[in-house]
Short mmCIF file of C-alpha atoms and ligand atoms in Angstrom, two decimals:
data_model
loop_
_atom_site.label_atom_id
_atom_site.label_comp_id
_atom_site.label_asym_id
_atom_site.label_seq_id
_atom_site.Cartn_x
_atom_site.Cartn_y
_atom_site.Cartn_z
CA UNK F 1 105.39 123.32 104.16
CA UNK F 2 108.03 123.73 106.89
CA UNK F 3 111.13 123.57 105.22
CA UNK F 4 110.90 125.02 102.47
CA UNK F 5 114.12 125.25 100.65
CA UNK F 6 115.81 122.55 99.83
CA UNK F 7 119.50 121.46 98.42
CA UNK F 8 119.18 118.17 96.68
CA UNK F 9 122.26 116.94 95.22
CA UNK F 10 122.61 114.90 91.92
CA UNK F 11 119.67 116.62 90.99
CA UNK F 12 121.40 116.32 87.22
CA UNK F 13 120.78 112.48 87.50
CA UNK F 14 118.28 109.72 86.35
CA UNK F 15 115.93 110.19 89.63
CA UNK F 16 116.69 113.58 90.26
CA UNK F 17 115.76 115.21 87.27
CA UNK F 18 112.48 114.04 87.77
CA UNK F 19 112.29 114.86 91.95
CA UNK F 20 113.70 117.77 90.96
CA UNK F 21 110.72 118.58 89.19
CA UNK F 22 108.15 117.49 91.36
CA UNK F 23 109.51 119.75 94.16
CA UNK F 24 109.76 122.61 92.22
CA UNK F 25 105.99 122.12 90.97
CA UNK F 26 104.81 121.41 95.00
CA UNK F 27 105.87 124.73 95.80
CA UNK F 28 109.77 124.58 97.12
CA UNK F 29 112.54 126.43 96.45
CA UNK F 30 115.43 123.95 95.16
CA UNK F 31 118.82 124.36 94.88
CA UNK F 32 120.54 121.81 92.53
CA UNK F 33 124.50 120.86 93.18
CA UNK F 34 125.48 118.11 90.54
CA UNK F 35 129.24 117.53 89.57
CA UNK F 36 127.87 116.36 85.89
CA UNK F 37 129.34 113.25 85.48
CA UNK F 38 126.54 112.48 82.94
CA UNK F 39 125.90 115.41 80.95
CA UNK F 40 122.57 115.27 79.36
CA UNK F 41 121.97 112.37 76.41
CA UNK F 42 119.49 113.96 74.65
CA UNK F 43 116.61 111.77 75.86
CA UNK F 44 113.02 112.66 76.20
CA UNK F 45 113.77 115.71 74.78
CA UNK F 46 110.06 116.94 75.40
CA UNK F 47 109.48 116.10 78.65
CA UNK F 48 108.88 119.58 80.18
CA UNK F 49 110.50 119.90 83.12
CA UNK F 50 111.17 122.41 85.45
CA UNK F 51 114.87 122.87 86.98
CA UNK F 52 116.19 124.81 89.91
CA UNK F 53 117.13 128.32 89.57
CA UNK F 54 120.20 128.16 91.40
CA UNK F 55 122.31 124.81 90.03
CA UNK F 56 125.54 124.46 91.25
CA UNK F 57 127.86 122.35 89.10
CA UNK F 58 130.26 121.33 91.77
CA UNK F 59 131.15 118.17 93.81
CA UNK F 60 128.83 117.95 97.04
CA UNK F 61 132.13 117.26 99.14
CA UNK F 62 133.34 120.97 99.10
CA UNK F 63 129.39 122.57 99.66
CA UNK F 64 129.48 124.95 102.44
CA UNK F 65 127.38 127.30 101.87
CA UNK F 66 124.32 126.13 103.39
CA UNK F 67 122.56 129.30 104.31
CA UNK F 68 119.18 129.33 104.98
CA UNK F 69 119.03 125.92 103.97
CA UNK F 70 116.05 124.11 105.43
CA UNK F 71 116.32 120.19 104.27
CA UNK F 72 119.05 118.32 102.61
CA UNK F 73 117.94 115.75 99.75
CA UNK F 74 120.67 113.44 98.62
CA UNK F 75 121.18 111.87 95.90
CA UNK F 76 124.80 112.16 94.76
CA UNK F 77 127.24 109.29 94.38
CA UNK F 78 127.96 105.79 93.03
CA UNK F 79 124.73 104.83 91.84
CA UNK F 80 124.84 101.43 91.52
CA UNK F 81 126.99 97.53 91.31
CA UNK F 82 129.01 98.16 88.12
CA UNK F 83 129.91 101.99 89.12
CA UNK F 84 131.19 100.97 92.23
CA UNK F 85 133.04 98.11 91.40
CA UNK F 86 135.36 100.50 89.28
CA UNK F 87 136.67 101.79 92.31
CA UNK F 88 134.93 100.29 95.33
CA UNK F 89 137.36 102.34 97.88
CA UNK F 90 136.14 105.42 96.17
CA UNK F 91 132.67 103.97 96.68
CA UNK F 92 132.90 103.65 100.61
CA UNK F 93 134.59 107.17 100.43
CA UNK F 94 131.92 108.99 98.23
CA UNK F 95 128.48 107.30 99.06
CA UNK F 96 129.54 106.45 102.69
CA UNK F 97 132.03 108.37 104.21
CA UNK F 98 131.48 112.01 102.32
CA UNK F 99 127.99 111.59 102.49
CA UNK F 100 127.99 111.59 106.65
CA UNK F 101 130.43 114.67 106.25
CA UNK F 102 127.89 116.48 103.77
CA UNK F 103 125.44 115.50 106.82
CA UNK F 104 127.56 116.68 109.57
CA UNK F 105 128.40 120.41 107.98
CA UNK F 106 124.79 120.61 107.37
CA UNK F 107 123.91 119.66 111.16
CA UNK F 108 126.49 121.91 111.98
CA UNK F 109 125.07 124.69 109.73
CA UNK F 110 121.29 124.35 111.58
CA UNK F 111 119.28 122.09 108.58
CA UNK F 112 116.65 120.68 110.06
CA UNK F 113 116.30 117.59 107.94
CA UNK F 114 118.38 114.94 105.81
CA UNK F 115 116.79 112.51 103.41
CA UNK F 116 119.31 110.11 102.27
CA UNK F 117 119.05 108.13 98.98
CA UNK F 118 119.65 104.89 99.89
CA UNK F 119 119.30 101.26 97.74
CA UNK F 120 117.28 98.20 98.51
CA UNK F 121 120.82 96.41 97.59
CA UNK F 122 120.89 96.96 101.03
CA UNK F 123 118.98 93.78 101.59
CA UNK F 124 121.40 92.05 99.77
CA UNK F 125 121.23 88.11 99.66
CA UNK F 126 117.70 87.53 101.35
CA UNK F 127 116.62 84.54 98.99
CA UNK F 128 112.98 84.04 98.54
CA UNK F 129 111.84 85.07 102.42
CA UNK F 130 109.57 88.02 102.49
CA UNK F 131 112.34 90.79 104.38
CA UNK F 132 111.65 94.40 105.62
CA UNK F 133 113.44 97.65 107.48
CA UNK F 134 113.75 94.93 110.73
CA UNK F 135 115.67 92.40 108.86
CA UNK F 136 118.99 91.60 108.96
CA UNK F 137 120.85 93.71 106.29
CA UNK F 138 122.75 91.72 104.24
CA UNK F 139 124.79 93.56 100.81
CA UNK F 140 126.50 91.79 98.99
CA UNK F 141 128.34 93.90 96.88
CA UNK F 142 130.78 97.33 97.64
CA UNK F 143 127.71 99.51 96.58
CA UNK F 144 125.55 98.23 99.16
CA UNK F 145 127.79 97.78 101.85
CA UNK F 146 128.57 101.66 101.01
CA UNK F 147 124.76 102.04 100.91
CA UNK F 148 124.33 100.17 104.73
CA UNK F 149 127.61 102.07 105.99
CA UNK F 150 125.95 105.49 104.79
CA UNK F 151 122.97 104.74 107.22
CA UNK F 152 124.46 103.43 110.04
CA UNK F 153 126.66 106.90 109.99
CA UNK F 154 123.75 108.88 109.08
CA UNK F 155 121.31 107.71 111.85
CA UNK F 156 123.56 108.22 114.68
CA UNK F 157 123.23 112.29 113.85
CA UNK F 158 119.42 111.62 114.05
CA UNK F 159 118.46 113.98 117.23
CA UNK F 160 115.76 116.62 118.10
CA UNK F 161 117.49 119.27 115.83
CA UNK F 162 118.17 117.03 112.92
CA UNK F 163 116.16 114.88 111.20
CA UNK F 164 117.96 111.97 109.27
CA UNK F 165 115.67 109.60 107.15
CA UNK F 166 117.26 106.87 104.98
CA UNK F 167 115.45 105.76 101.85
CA UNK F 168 116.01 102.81 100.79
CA UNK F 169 115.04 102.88 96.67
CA UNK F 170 113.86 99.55 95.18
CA UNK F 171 115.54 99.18 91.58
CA UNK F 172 113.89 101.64 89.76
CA UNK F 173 112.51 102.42 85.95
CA UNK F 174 110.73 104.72 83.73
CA UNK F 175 111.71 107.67 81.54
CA UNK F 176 113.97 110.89 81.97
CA UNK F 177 116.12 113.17 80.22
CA UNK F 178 118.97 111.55 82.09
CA UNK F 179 117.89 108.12 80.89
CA UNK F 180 119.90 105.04 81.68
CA UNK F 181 120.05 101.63 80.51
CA UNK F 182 121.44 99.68 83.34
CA UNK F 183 118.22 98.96 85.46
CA UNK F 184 116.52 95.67 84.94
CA UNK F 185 112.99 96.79 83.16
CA UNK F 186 114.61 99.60 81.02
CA UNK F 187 117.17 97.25 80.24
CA UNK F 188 114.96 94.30 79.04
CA UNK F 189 112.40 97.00 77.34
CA UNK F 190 115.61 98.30 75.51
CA UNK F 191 116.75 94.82 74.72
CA UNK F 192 113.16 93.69 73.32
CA UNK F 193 113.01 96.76 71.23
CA UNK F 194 116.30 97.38 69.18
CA UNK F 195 116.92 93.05 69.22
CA UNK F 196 113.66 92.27 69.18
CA UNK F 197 114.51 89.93 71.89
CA UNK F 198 113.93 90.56 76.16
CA UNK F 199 118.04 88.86 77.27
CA UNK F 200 118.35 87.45 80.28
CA UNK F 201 121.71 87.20 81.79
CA UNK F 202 121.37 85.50 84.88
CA UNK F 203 118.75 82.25 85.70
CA UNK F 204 116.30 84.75 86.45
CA UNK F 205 115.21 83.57 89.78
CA UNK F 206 116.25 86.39 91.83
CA UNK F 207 113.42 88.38 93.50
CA UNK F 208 114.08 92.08 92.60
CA UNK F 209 111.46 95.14 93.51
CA UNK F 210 110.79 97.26 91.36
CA UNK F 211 109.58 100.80 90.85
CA UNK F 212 108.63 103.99 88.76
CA UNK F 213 111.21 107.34 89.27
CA UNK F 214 108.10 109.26 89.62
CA UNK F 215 107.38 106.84 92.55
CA UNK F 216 110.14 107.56 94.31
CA UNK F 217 110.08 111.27 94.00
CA UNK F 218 106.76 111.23 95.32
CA UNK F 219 108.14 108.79 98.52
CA UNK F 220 110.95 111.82 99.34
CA UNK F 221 108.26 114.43 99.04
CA UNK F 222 106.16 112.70 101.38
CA UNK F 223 109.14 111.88 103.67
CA UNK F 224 110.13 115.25 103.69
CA UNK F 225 106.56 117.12 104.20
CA UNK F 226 106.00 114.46 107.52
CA UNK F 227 105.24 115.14 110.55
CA UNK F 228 109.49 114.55 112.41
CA UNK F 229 108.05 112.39 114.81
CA UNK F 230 107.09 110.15 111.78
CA UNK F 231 110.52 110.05 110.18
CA UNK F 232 112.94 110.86 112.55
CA UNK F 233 115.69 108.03 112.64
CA UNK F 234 113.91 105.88 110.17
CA UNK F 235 114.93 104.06 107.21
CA UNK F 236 111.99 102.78 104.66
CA UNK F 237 111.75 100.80 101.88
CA UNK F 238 110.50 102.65 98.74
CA UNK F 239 108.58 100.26 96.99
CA UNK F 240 105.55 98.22 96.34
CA UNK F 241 105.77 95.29 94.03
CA UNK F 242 108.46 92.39 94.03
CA UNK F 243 108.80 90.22 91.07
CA UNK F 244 111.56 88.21 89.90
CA UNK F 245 113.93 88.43 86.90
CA UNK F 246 111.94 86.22 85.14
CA UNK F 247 108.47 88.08 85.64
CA UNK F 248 110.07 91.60 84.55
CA UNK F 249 111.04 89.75 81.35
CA UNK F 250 107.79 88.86 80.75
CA UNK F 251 106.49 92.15 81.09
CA UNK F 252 109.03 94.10 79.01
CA UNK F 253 108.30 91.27 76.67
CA UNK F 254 104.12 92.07 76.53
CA UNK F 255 105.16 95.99 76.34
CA UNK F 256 107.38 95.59 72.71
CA UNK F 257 105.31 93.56 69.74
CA UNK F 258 106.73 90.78 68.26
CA UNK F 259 109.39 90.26 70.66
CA UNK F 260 110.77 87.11 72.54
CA UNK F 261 112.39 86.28 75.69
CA UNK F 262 115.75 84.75 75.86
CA UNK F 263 117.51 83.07 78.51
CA UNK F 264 121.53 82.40 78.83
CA UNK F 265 121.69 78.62 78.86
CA UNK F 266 124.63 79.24 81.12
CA UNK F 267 122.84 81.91 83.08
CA UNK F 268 123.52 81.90 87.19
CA UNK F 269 121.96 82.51 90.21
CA UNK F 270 122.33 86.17 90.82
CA UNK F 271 123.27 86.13 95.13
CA UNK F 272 121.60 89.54 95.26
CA UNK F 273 118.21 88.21 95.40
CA UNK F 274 115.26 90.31 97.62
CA UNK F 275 111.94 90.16 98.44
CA UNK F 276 110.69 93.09 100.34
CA UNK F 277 107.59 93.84 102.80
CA UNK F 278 106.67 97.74 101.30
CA UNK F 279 104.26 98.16 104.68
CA UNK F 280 106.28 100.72 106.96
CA UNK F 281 106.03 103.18 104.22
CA UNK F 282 102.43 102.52 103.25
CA UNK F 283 101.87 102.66 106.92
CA UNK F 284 103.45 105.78 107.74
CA UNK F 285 103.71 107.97 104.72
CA UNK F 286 100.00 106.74 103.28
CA UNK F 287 102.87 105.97 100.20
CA UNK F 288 101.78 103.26 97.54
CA UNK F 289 102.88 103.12 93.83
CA UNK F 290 101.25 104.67 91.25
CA UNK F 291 102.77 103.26 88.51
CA UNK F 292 102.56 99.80 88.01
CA UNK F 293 105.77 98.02 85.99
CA UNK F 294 103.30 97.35 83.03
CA UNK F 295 102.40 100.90 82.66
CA UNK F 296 106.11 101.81 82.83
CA UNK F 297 106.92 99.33 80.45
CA UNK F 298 104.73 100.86 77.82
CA UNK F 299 105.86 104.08 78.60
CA UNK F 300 109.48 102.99 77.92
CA UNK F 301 108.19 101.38 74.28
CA UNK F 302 106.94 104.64 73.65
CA UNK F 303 109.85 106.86 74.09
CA UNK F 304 112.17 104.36 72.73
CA UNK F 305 110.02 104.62 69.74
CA UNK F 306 110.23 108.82 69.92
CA UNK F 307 113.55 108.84 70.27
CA UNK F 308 114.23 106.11 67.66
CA UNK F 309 116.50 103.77 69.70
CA UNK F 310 118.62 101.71 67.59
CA UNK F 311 121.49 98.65 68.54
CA UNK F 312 124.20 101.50 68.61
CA UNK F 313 122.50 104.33 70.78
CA UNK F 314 121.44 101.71 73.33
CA UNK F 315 125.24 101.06 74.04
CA UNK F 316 126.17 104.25 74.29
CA UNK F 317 128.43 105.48 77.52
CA UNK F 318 126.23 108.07 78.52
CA UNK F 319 123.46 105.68 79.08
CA UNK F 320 124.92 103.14 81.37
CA UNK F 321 126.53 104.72 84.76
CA UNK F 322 129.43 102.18 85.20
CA UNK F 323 130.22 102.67 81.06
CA UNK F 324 130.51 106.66 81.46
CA UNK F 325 132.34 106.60 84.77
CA UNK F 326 134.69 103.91 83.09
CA UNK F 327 135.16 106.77 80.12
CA UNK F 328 135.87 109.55 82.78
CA UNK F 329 138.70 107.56 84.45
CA UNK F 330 140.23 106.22 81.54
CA UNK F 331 140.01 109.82 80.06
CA UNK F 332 141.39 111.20 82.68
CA UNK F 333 138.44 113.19 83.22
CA UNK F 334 137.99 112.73 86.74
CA UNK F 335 141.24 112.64 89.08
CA UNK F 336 141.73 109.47 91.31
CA UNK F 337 139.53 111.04 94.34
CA UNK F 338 136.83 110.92 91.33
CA UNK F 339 136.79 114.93 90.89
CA UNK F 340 135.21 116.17 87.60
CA UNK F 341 137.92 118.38 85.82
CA UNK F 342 137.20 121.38 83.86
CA UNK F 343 137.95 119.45 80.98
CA UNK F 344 135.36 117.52 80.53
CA UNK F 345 132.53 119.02 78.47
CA UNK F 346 129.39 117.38 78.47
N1 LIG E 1 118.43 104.34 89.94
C1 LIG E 1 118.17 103.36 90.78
O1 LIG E 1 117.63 102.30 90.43
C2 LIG E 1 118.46 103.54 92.25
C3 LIG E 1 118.02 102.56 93.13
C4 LIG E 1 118.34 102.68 94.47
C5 LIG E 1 119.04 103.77 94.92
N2 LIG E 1 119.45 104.72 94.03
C6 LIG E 1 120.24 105.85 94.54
O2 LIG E 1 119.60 107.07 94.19
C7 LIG E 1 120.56 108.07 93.92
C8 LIG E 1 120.31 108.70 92.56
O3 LIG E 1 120.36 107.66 91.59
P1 LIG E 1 120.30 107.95 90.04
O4 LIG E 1 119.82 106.69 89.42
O5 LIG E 1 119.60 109.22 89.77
O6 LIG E 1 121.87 108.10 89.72
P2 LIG E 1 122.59 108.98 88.61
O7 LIG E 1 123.97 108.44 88.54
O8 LIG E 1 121.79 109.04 87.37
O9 LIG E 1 122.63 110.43 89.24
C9 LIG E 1 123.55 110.80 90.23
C10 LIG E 1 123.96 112.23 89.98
O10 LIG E 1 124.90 112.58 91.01
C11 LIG E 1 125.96 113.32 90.43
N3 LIG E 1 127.16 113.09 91.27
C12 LIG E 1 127.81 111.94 91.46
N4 LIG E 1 128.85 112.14 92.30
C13 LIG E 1 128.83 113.46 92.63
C14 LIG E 1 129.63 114.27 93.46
N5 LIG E 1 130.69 113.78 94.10
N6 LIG E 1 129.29 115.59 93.60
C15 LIG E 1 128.23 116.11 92.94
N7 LIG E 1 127.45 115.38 92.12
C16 LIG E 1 127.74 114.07 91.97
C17 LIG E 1 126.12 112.77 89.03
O11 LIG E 1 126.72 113.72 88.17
C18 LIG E 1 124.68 112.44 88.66
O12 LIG E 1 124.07 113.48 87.94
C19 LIG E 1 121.93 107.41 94.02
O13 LIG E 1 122.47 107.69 95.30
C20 LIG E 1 121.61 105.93 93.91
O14 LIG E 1 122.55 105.14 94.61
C21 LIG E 1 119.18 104.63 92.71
#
């Protein structure tokens, strides 16, 4: 265990109070900086989870302090298509551009190694074809260009002293205290339960990969615990299954009795559409899912059923990213540069 302590930003989050977690139980010392944005929604109140000691609520673009400091984990920002499109200059600025900054002070400071939370929305519009870390990138959307801009910045720190590693998350699911609805399986688990019926907005044709949080905390463990050679300068895909739209509906729709699928009539195409090859990081990182999206599905059921999700609670703002960040700008909770104020109390 070579570098030991670690700052991992947006450790408050969906993923990251879960990675949080599974760092703290593997033996590292974590340091949490989250602005709060979210708060906490009362979710899976008894999961028992373990949280940093020292948890700076601040914004990740004024950290300095980075003191011994061994590995940078980060997964502040925009997290996803509706968030961004509030403000998609804010979205270049925060997941692109201040993320190579937070990078470059903690180059400058002598971390040894930066694991970046990137998106598979990378890929962008890849159709049906079977795509992977080699292919062409294509985003569609100002998240994912921010995503793609992110790396490309990130990777050309990559040296000897510094090692930069870009994760690029599949869409992913399953339960946490900082739940959200706004990723396709909880989404259609959440729809099935409190309406009884799995809603599918677009013609659900896209190809979309999907997988567990606990997944993906396991990927970054294993990214950060390998050998440099391994994962200096390289960007993976954290994944392992691909279904599309269609096939998630049918599995959120086997996880909640008595419920039906229903598709829009006047449902689209959705252009972000990928199918991606999970080998490099099976390869390299001996990384394959645990959780399969049928599992997860069942899990969701069941904590929708402990925590009695109803029509009302499932729309609430502090459940869907793009809905609460909507709240904090109209609210005047965060400043045009998208800086919490002390105002806001979660
Ligand atoms: N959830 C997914 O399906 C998914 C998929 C691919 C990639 N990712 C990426 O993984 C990362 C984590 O995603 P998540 O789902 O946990 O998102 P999240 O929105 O639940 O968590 C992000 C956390 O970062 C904090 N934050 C945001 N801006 C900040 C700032 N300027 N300073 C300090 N803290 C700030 C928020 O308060 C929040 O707690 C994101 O970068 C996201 O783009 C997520």
């Amino acid at each position: 265990m070579a570098e030991k302590n670690v700052l991992m930003t947006g450790n408050r989050g969906y993923i990251g109070r879960i990675m949080a977690d599974l760092f703290l139980r593997s033996g590292y010392n974590v340091s949490g900086i989250d602005a709060g944005y979210f708060g906490t929604n009362g979710f899976a109140k008894s999961m028992n989870l373990r949280n940093p000691k020292v948890q700076l609520k601040m914004d990740f673009r004024d950290f300095t302090d980075f003191k011994g400091m061994d590995a940078v984990v980060h997964l502040a920002g925009l997290p996803n298509d509706w968030a961004a499109d509030l403000n998609p200059k804010m979205a270049e600025e925060l997941n692109s551009k201040a993320t190579i900054d937070l990078a470059l002070r903690a180059k400058a400071a002598g971390v040894k190694r930066f694991i970046f939370a990137s998106s598979c929305s990378v890929f962008g519009a890849n159709g049906d074809k079977l795509i992977s870390e080699e292919s062409k990138p294509a985003p569609v959307t100002p998240y994912g260009f921010s995503k793609l801009h992110a790396e490309e910045g990130l990777l050309k720190l990559n040296d000897d002293s510094f090692t930069v590693t870009c994760m690029r998350n599949a869409t992913c699911y399953g339960v946490s205290p900082r739940m959200r609805f706004d990723m396709v399986l909880n989404n259609l688990v959440a729809y099935a339960f409190v309406e009884g019926k799995v809603k599918v907005l677009s013609d659900g044709t896209a190809w979309r990969p999907i997988v567990h949080i606990r997944d993906v905390s396991v990927a970054f463990l294993k990214a950060l615990e390998a050998d440099r050679e391994v994962v200096s300068g390289q960007v993976f895909a954290v994944g392992g299954y691909n279904y599309t739209v269609s096939d998630i509906a049918k599995i959120a729709k086997a996880a909640v009795p008595g419920s039906m699928i229903e598709f829009n009539p006047q449902g689209q195409k959705d252009p972000r559409s990928y199918n991606v090859d999970f080998t490099k990081i099976k390869k390299a990182l001996d990384f394959s899912c645990e959780w399969t999206p049928e599992k997860g599905a069942k899990e969701l059921y069941e904590a929708y059923r402990e925590y009695g999700l109803n029509k009302e609670s499932f729309q609430q703002r502090e459940f869907w990213a793009g809905k609460q960040l909507e709240y904090l700008i109209k609210n005047k909770f965060v400043n045009d540069k998208l800086y919490l104020n002390s105002t806001f109390v979660d």
